[in-house]
mmCIF file of C-alpha atoms and ligand atoms in Angstrom:
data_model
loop_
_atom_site.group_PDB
_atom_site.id
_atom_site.type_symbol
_atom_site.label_atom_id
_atom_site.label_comp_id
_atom_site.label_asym_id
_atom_site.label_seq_id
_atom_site.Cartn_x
_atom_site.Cartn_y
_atom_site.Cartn_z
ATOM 1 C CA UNK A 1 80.262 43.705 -16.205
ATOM 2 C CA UNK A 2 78.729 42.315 -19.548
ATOM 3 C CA UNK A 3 81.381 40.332 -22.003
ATOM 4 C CA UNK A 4 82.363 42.516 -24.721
ATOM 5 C CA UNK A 5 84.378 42.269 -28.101
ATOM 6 C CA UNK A 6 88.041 44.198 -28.403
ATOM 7 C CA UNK A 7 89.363 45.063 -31.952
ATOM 8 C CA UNK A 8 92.011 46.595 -31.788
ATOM 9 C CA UNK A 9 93.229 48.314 -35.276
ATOM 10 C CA UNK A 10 96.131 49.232 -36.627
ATOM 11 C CA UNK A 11 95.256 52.423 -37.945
ATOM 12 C CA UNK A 12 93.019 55.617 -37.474
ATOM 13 C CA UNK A 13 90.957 54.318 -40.914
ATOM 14 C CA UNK A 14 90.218 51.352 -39.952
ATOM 15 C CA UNK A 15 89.247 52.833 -35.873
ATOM 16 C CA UNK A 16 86.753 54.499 -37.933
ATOM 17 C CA UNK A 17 85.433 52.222 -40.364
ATOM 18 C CA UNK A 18 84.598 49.736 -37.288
ATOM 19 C CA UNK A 19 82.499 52.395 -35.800
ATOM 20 C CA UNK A 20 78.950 52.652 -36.801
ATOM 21 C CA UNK A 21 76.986 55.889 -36.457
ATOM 22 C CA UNK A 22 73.594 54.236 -35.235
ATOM 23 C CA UNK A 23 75.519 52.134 -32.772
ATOM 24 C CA UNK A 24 76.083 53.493 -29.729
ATOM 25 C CA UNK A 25 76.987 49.855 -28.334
ATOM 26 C CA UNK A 26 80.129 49.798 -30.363
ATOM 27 C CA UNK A 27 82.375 52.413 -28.804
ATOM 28 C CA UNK A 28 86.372 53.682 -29.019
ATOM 29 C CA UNK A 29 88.303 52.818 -25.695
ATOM 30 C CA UNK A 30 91.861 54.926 -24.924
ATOM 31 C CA UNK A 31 93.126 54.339 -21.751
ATOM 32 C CA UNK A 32 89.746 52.469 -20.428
ATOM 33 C CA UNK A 33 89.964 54.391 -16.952
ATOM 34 C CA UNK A 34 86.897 55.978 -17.137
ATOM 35 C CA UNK A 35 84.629 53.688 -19.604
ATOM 36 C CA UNK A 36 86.031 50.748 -17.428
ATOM 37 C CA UNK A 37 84.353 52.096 -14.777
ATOM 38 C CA UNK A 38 81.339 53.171 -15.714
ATOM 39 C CA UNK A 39 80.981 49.967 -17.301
ATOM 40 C CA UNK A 40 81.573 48.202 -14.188
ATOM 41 C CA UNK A 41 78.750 50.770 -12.430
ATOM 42 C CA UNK A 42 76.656 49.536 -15.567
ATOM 43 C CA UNK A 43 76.037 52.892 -16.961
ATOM 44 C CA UNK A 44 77.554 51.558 -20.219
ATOM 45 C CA UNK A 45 77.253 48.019 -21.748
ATOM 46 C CA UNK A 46 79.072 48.603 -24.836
ATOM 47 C CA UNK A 47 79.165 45.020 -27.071
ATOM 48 C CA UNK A 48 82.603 46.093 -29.231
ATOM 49 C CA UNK A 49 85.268 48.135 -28.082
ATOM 50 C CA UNK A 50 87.372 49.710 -30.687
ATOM 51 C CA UNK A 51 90.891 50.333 -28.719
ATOM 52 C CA UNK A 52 93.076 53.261 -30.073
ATOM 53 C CA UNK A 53 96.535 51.873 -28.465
ATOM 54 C CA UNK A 54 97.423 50.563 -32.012
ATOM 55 C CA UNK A 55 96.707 53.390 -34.441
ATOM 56 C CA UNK A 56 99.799 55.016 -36.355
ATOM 57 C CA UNK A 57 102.468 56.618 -33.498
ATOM 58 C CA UNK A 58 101.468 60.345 -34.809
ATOM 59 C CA UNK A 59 98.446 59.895 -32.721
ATOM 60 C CA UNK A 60 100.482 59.363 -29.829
ATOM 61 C CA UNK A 61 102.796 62.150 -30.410
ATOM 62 C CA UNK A 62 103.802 65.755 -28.886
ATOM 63 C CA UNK A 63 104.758 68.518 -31.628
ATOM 64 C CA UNK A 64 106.271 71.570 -31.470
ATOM 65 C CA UNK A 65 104.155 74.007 -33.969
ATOM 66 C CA UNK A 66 105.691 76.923 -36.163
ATOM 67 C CA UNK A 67 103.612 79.262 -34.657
ATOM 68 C CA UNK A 68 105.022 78.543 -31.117
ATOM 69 C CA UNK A 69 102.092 75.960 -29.920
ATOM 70 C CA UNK A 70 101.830 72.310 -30.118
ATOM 71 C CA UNK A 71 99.796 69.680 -31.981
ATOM 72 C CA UNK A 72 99.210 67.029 -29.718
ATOM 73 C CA UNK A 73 98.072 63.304 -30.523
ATOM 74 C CA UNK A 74 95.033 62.692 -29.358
ATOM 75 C CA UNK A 75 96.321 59.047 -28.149
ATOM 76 C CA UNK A 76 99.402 60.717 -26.036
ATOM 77 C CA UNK A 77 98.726 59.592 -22.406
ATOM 78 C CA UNK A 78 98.400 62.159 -20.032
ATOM 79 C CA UNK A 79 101.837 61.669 -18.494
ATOM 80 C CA UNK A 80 103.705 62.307 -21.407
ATOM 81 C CA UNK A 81 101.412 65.729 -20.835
ATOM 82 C CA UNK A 82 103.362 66.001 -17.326
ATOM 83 C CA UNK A 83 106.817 64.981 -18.452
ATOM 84 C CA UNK A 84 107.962 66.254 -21.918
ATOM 85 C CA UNK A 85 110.358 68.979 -21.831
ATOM 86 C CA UNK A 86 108.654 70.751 -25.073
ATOM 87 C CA UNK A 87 104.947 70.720 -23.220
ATOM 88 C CA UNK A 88 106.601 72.580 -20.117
ATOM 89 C CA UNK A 89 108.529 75.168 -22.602
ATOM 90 C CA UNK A 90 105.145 75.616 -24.789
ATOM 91 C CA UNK A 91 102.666 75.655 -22.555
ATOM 92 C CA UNK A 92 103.951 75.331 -18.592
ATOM 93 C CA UNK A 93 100.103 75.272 -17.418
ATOM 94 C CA UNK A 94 99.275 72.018 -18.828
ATOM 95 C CA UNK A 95 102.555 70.257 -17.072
ATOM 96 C CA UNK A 96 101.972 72.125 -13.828
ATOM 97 C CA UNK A 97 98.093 71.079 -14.293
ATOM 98 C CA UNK A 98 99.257 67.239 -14.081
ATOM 99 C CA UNK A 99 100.871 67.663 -11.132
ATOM 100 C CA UNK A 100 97.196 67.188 -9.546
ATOM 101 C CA UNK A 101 95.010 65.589 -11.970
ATOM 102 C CA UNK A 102 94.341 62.143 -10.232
ATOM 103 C CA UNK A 103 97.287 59.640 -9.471
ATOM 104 C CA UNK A 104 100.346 58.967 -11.575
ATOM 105 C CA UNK A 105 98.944 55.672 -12.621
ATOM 106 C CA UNK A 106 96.055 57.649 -13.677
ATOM 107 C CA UNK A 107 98.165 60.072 -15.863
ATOM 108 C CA UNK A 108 100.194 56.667 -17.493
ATOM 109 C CA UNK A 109 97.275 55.230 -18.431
ATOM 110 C CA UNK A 110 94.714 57.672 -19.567
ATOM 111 C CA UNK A 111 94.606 59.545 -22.869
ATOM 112 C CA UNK A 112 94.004 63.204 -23.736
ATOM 113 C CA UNK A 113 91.743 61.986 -26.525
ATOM 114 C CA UNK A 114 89.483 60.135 -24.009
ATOM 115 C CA UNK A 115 89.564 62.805 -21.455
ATOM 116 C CA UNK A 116 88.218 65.368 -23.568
ATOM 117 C CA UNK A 117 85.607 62.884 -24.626
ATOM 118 C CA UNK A 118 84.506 61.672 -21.561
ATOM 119 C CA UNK A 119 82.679 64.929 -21.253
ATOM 120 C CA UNK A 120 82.842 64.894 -17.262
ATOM 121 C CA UNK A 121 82.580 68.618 -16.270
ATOM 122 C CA UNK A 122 85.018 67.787 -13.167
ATOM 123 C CA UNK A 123 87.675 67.217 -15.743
ATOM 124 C CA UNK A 124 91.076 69.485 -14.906
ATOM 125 C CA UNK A 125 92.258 70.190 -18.304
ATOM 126 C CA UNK A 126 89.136 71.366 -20.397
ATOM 127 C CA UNK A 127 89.286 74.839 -18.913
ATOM 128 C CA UNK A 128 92.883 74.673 -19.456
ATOM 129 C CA UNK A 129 92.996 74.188 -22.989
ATOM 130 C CA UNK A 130 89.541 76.551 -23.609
ATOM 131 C CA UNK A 131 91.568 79.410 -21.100
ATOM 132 C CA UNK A 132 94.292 78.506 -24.077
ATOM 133 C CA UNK A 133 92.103 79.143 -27.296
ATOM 134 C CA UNK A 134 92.895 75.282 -28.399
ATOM 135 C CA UNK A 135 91.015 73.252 -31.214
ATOM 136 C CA UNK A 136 90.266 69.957 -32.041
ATOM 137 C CA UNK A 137 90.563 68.192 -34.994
ATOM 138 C CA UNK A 138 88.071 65.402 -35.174
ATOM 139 C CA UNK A 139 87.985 62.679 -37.373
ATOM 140 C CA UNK A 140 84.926 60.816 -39.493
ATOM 141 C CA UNK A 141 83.977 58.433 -42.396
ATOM 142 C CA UNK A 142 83.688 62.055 -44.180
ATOM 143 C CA UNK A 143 87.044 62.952 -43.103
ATOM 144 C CA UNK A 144 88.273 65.824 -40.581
ATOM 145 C CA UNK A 145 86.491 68.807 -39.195
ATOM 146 C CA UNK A 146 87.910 71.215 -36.683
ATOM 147 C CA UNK A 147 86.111 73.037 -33.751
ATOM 148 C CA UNK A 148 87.413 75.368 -30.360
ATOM 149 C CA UNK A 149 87.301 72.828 -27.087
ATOM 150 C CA UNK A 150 84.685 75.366 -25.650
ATOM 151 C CA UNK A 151 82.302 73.260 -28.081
ATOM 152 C CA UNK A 152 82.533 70.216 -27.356
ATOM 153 C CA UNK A 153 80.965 70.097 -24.246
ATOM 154 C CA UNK A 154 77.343 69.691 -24.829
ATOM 155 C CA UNK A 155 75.915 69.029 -21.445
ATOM 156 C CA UNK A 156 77.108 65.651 -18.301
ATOM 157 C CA UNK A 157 78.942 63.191 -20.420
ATOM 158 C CA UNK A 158 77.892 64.519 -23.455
ATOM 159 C CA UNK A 159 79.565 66.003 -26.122
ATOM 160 C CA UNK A 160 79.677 67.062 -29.926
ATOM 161 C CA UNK A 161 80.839 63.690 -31.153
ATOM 162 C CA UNK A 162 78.916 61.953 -33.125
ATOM 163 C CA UNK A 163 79.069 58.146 -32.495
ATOM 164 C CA UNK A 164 81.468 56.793 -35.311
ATOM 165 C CA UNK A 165 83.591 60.079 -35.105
ATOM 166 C CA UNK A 166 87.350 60.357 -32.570
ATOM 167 C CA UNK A 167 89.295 63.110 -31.140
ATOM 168 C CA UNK A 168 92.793 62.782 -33.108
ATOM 169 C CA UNK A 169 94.527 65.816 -32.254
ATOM 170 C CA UNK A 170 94.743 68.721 -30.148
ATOM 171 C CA UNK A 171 96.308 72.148 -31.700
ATOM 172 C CA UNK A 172 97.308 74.663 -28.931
ATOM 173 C CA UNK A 173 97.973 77.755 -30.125
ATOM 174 C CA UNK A 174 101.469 79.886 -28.739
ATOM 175 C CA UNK A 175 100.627 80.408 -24.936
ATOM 176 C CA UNK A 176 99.668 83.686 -23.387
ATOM 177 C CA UNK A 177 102.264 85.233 -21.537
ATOM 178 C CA UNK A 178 100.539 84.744 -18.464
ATOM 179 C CA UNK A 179 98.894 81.457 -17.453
ATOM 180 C CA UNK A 180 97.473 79.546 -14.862
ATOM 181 C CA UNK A 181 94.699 77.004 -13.505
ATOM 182 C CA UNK A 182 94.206 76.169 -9.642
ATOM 183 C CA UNK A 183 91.871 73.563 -8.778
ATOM 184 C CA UNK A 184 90.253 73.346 -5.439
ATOM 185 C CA UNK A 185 89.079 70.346 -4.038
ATOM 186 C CA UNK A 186 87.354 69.478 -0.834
ATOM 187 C CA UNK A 187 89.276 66.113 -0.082
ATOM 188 C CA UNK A 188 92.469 65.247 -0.865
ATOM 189 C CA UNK A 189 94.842 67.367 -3.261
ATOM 190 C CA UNK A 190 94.797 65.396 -5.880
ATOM 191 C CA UNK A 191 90.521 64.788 -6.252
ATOM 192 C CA UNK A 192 88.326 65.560 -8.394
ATOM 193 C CA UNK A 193 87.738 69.820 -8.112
ATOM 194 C CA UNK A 194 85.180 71.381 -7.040
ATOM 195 C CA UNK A 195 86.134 74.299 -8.823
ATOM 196 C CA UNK A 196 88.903 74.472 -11.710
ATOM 197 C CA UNK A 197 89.694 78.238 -12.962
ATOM 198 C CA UNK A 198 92.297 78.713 -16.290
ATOM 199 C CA UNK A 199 93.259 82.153 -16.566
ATOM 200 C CA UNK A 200 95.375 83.425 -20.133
ATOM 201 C CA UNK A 201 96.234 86.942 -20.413
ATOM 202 C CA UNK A 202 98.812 89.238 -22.091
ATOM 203 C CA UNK A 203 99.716 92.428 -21.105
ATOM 204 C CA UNK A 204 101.037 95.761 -22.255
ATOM 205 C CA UNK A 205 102.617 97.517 -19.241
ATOM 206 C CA UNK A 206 100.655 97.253 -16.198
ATOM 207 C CA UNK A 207 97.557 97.148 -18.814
ATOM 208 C CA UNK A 208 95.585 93.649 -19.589
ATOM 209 C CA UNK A 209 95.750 93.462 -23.200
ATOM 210 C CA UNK A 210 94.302 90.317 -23.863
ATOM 211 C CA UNK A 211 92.199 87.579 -21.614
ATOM 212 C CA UNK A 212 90.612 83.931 -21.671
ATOM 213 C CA UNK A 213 89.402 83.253 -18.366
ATOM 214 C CA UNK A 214 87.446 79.218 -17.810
ATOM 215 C CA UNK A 215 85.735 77.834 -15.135
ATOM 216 C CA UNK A 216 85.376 73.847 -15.002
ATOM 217 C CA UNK A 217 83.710 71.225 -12.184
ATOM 218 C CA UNK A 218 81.410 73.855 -10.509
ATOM 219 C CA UNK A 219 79.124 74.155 -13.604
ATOM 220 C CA UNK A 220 77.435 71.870 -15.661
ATOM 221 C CA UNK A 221 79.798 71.984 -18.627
ATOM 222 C CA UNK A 222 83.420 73.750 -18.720
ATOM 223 C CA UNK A 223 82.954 77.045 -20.490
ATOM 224 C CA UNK A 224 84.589 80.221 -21.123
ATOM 225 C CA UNK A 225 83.644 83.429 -18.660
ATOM 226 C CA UNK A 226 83.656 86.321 -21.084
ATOM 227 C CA UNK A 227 82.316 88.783 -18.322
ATOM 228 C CA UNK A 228 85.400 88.209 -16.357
ATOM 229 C CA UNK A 229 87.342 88.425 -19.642
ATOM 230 C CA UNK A 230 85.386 92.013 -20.487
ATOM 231 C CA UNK A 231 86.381 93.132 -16.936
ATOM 232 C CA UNK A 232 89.326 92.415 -17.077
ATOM 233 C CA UNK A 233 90.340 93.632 -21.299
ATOM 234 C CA UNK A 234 92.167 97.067 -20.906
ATOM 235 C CA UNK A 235 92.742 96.753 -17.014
ATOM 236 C CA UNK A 236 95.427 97.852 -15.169
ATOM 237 C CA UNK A 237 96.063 95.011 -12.295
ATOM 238 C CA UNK A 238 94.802 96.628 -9.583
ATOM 239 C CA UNK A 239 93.686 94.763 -6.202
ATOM 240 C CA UNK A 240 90.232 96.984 -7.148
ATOM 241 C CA UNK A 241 90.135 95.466 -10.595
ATOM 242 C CA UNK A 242 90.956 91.977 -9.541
ATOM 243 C CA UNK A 243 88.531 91.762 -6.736
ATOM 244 C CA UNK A 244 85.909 93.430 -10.054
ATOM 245 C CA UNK A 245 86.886 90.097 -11.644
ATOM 246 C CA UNK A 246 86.236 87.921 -9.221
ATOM 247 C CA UNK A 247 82.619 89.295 -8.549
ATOM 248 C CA UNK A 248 82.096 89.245 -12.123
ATOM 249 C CA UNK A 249 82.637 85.553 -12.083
ATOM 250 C CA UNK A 250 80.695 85.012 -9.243
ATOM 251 C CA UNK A 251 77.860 86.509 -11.279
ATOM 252 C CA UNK A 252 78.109 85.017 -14.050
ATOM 253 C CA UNK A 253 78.956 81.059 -13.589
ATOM 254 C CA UNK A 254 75.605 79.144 -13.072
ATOM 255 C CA UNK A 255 76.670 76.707 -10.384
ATOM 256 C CA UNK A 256 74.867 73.793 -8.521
ATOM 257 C CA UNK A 257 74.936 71.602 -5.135
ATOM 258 C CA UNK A 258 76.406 68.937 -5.358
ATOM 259 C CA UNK A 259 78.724 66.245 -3.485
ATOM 260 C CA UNK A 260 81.202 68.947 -3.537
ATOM 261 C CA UNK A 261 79.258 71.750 -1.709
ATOM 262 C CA UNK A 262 76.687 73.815 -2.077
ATOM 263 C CA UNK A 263 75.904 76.167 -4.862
ATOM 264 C CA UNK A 264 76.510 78.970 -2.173
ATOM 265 C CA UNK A 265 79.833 77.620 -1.463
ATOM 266 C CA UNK A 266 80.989 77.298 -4.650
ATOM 267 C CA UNK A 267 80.120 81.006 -5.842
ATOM 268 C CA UNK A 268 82.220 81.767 -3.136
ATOM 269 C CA UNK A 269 84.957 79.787 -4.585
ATOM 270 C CA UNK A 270 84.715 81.001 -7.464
ATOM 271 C CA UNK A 271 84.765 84.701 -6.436
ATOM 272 C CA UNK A 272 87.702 84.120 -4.294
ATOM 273 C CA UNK A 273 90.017 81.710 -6.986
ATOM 274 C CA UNK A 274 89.420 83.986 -9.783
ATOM 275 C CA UNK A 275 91.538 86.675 -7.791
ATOM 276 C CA UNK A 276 93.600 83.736 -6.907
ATOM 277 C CA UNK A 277 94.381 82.673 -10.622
ATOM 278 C CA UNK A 278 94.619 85.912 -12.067
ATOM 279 C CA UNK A 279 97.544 86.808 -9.174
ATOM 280 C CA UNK A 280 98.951 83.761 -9.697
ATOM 281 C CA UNK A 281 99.389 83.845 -13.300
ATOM 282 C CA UNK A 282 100.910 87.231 -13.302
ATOM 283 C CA UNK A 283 103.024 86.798 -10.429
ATOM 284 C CA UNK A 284 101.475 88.704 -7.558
ATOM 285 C CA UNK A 285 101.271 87.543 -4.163
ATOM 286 C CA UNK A 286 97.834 85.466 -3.445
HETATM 287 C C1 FAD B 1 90.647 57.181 -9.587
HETATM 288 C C2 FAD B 1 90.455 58.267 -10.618
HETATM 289 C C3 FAD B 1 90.642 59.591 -10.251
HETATM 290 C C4 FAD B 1 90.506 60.619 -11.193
HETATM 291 N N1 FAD B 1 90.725 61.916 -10.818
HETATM 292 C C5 FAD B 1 90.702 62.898 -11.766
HETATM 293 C C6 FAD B 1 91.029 64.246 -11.449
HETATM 294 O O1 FAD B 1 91.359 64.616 -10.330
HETATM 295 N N2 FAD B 1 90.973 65.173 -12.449
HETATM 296 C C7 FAD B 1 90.639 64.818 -13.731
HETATM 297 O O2 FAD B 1 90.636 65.672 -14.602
HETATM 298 N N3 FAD B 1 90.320 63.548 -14.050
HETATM 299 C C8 FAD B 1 90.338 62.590 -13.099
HETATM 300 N N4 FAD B 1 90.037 61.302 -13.438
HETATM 301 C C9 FAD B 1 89.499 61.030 -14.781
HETATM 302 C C10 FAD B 1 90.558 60.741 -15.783
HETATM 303 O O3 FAD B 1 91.186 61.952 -16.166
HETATM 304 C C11 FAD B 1 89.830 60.110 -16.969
HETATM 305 O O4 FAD B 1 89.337 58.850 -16.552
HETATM 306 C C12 FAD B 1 90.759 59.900 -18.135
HETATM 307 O O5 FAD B 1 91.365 61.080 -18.527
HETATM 308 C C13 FAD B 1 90.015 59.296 -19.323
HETATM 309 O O6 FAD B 1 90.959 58.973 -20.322
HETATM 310 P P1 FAD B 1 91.014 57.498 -20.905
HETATM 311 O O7 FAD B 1 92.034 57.512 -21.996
HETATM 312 O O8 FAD B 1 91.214 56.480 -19.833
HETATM 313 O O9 FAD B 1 89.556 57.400 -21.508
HETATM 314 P P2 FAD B 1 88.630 56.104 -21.784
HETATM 315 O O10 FAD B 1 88.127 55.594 -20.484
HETATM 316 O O11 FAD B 1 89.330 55.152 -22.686
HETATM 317 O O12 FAD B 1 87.468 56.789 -22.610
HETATM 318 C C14 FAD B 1 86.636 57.786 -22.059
HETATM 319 C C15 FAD B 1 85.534 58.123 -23.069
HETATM 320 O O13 FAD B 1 86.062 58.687 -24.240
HETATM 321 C C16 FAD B 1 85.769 57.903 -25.412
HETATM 322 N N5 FAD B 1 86.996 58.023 -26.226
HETATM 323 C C17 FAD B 1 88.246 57.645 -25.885
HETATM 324 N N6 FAD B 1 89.134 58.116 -26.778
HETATM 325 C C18 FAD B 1 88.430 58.800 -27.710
HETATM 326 C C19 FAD B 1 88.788 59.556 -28.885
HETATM 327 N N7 FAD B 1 90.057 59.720 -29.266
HETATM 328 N N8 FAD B 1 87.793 60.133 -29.588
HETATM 329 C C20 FAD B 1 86.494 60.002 -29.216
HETATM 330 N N9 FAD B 1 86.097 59.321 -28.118
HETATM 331 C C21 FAD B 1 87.058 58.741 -27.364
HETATM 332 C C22 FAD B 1 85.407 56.541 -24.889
HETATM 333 O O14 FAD B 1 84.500 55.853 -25.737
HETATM 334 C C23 FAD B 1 84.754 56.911 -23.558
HETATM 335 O O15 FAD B 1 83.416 57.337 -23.770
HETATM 336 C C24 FAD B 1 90.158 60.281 -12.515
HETATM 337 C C25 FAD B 1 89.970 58.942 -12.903
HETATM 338 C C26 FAD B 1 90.117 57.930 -11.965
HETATM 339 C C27 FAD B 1 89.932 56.499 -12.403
#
């Protein structure tokens, strides 16, 4: 690994004003486990790194919102994520998504901020948070703009950020009554997925009345499926209508071979987890 400068700021300003928009050698560091790595792989060989650990404690905070949701710090490491009772009341599928994203020295470490940017499409939580309807308020020497997670992912590794701008917070809005994510991997529980689906969906009756449906780690970039939400908008739960879903999704994710199976495979995942997701989130036997 190539020597590099820390600074390491006391506040979000000054995080900022040390990053420089034509420098892409200069570069914010959260919980370092993934730029530490692909540092040490040499994809990166960043000269300054501009920690966050010492910007004001609101960045490394969990809120409860007026409108039922929460406003989380973009510097709040993952565990907190797993652990705090107001994240489990709010929004139970991001703690029950913890439970299997990496190891618990993993979760203490890293930060929501620089999971979102890292931009890996294997990530668990951005179909999570998209399935969700969350936002992200990112910060920049021209101040704060504000855009839906489902944009941020730009294509491997890369996102909407522009080189001198951070993640600072995450706004979820009040859950959907009916949530869910289930990750399959193809080694050991806790890996990377293969496939990630996020289901969120109301209901009226027996009818859906309202759906977000994501897909994550078998596509290029975690994205929204809006045919599976279409299929689903006005449904009544039926195993007819569920299996519809699935198929839909099948259909409509572009998927690839990779280390974790075929593209084959992996529609088949997808066909069969959707159904999964969906039962699981509403309470219906898998
Ligand atoms: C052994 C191992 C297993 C893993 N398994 C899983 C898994 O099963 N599921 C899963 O989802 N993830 C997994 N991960 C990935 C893990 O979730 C990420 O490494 C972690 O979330 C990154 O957060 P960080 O704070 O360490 O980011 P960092 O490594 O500090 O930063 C990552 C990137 O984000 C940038 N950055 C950091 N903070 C900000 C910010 N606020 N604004 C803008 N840019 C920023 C950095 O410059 C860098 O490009 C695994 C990682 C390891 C090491």
């Amino acid at each position: 690994m190539t020597p590099f400068e820390l600074a390491q700021p006391a506040s979000l300003a000054e995080a900022i004003a040390l990053l420089d928009p034509n420098d892409t050698a200069i570069r914010p560091i959260a919980g370092g486990t993934a730029l530490m790595l692909m540092m040490k792989m040499g994809l990166y060989e960043p000269q300054k790194l501009i920690s966050l650990r010492g910007i004001e404690p609101r960045y490394s905070e969990v809120a409860a919102t007026a409108d039922g949701g929460l406003r989380i710090g973009a510097v709040t490491p993952l565990r907190q994520l797993e652990m705090l009772p107001v994240v489990a009341e709010r929004a139970p599928v991001i703690a029950h998504t913890m439970r299997r994203l990496s190891n618990v020295r993993v979760r203490n470490v890293a930060r929501l901020g620089g999971h979102l940017a890292h931009g890996d499409p294997h990530l668990d939580l951005p179909p999570v948070l998209i399935a969700l309807g969350a936002t992200l308020a990112i910060a920049g020497p021209n101040g704060e703009r504000t855009i839906a997670v489902e944009d941020l992912f730009q294509g491997y590794l890369e996102t909407a950020l522009a080189p001198d701008e951070l993640i600072v917070e995450v706004n979820v809005p009040a859950a959907a009554a009916h949530t869910a994510y289930l990750k399959h991997t193809t080694r050991s529980a806790d890996d990377w997925p293969a496939l990630g689906i996020a289901v969120a969906l109301d209901m009226q009756g027996d009818s859906v009345s309202g759906a977000r449906v994501a897909i994550g780690a078998a596509t290029d970039t975690p994205r929204r499926l809006t045919s599976v939400e279409a299929a689903l908008q006005g449904e009544a739960l039926s195993d007819a209508a569920i299996n519809r879903a699935g198929e839909a999704a099948a259909a409509e994710a572009e998927v690839h071979s990779d280390a974790r199976g075929s593209a084959a495979y992996k529609r088949e995942l997808i066909r069969v987890f959707t159904g999964r997701t969906i039962r699981q989130a509403t309470g219906r036997e898998a």
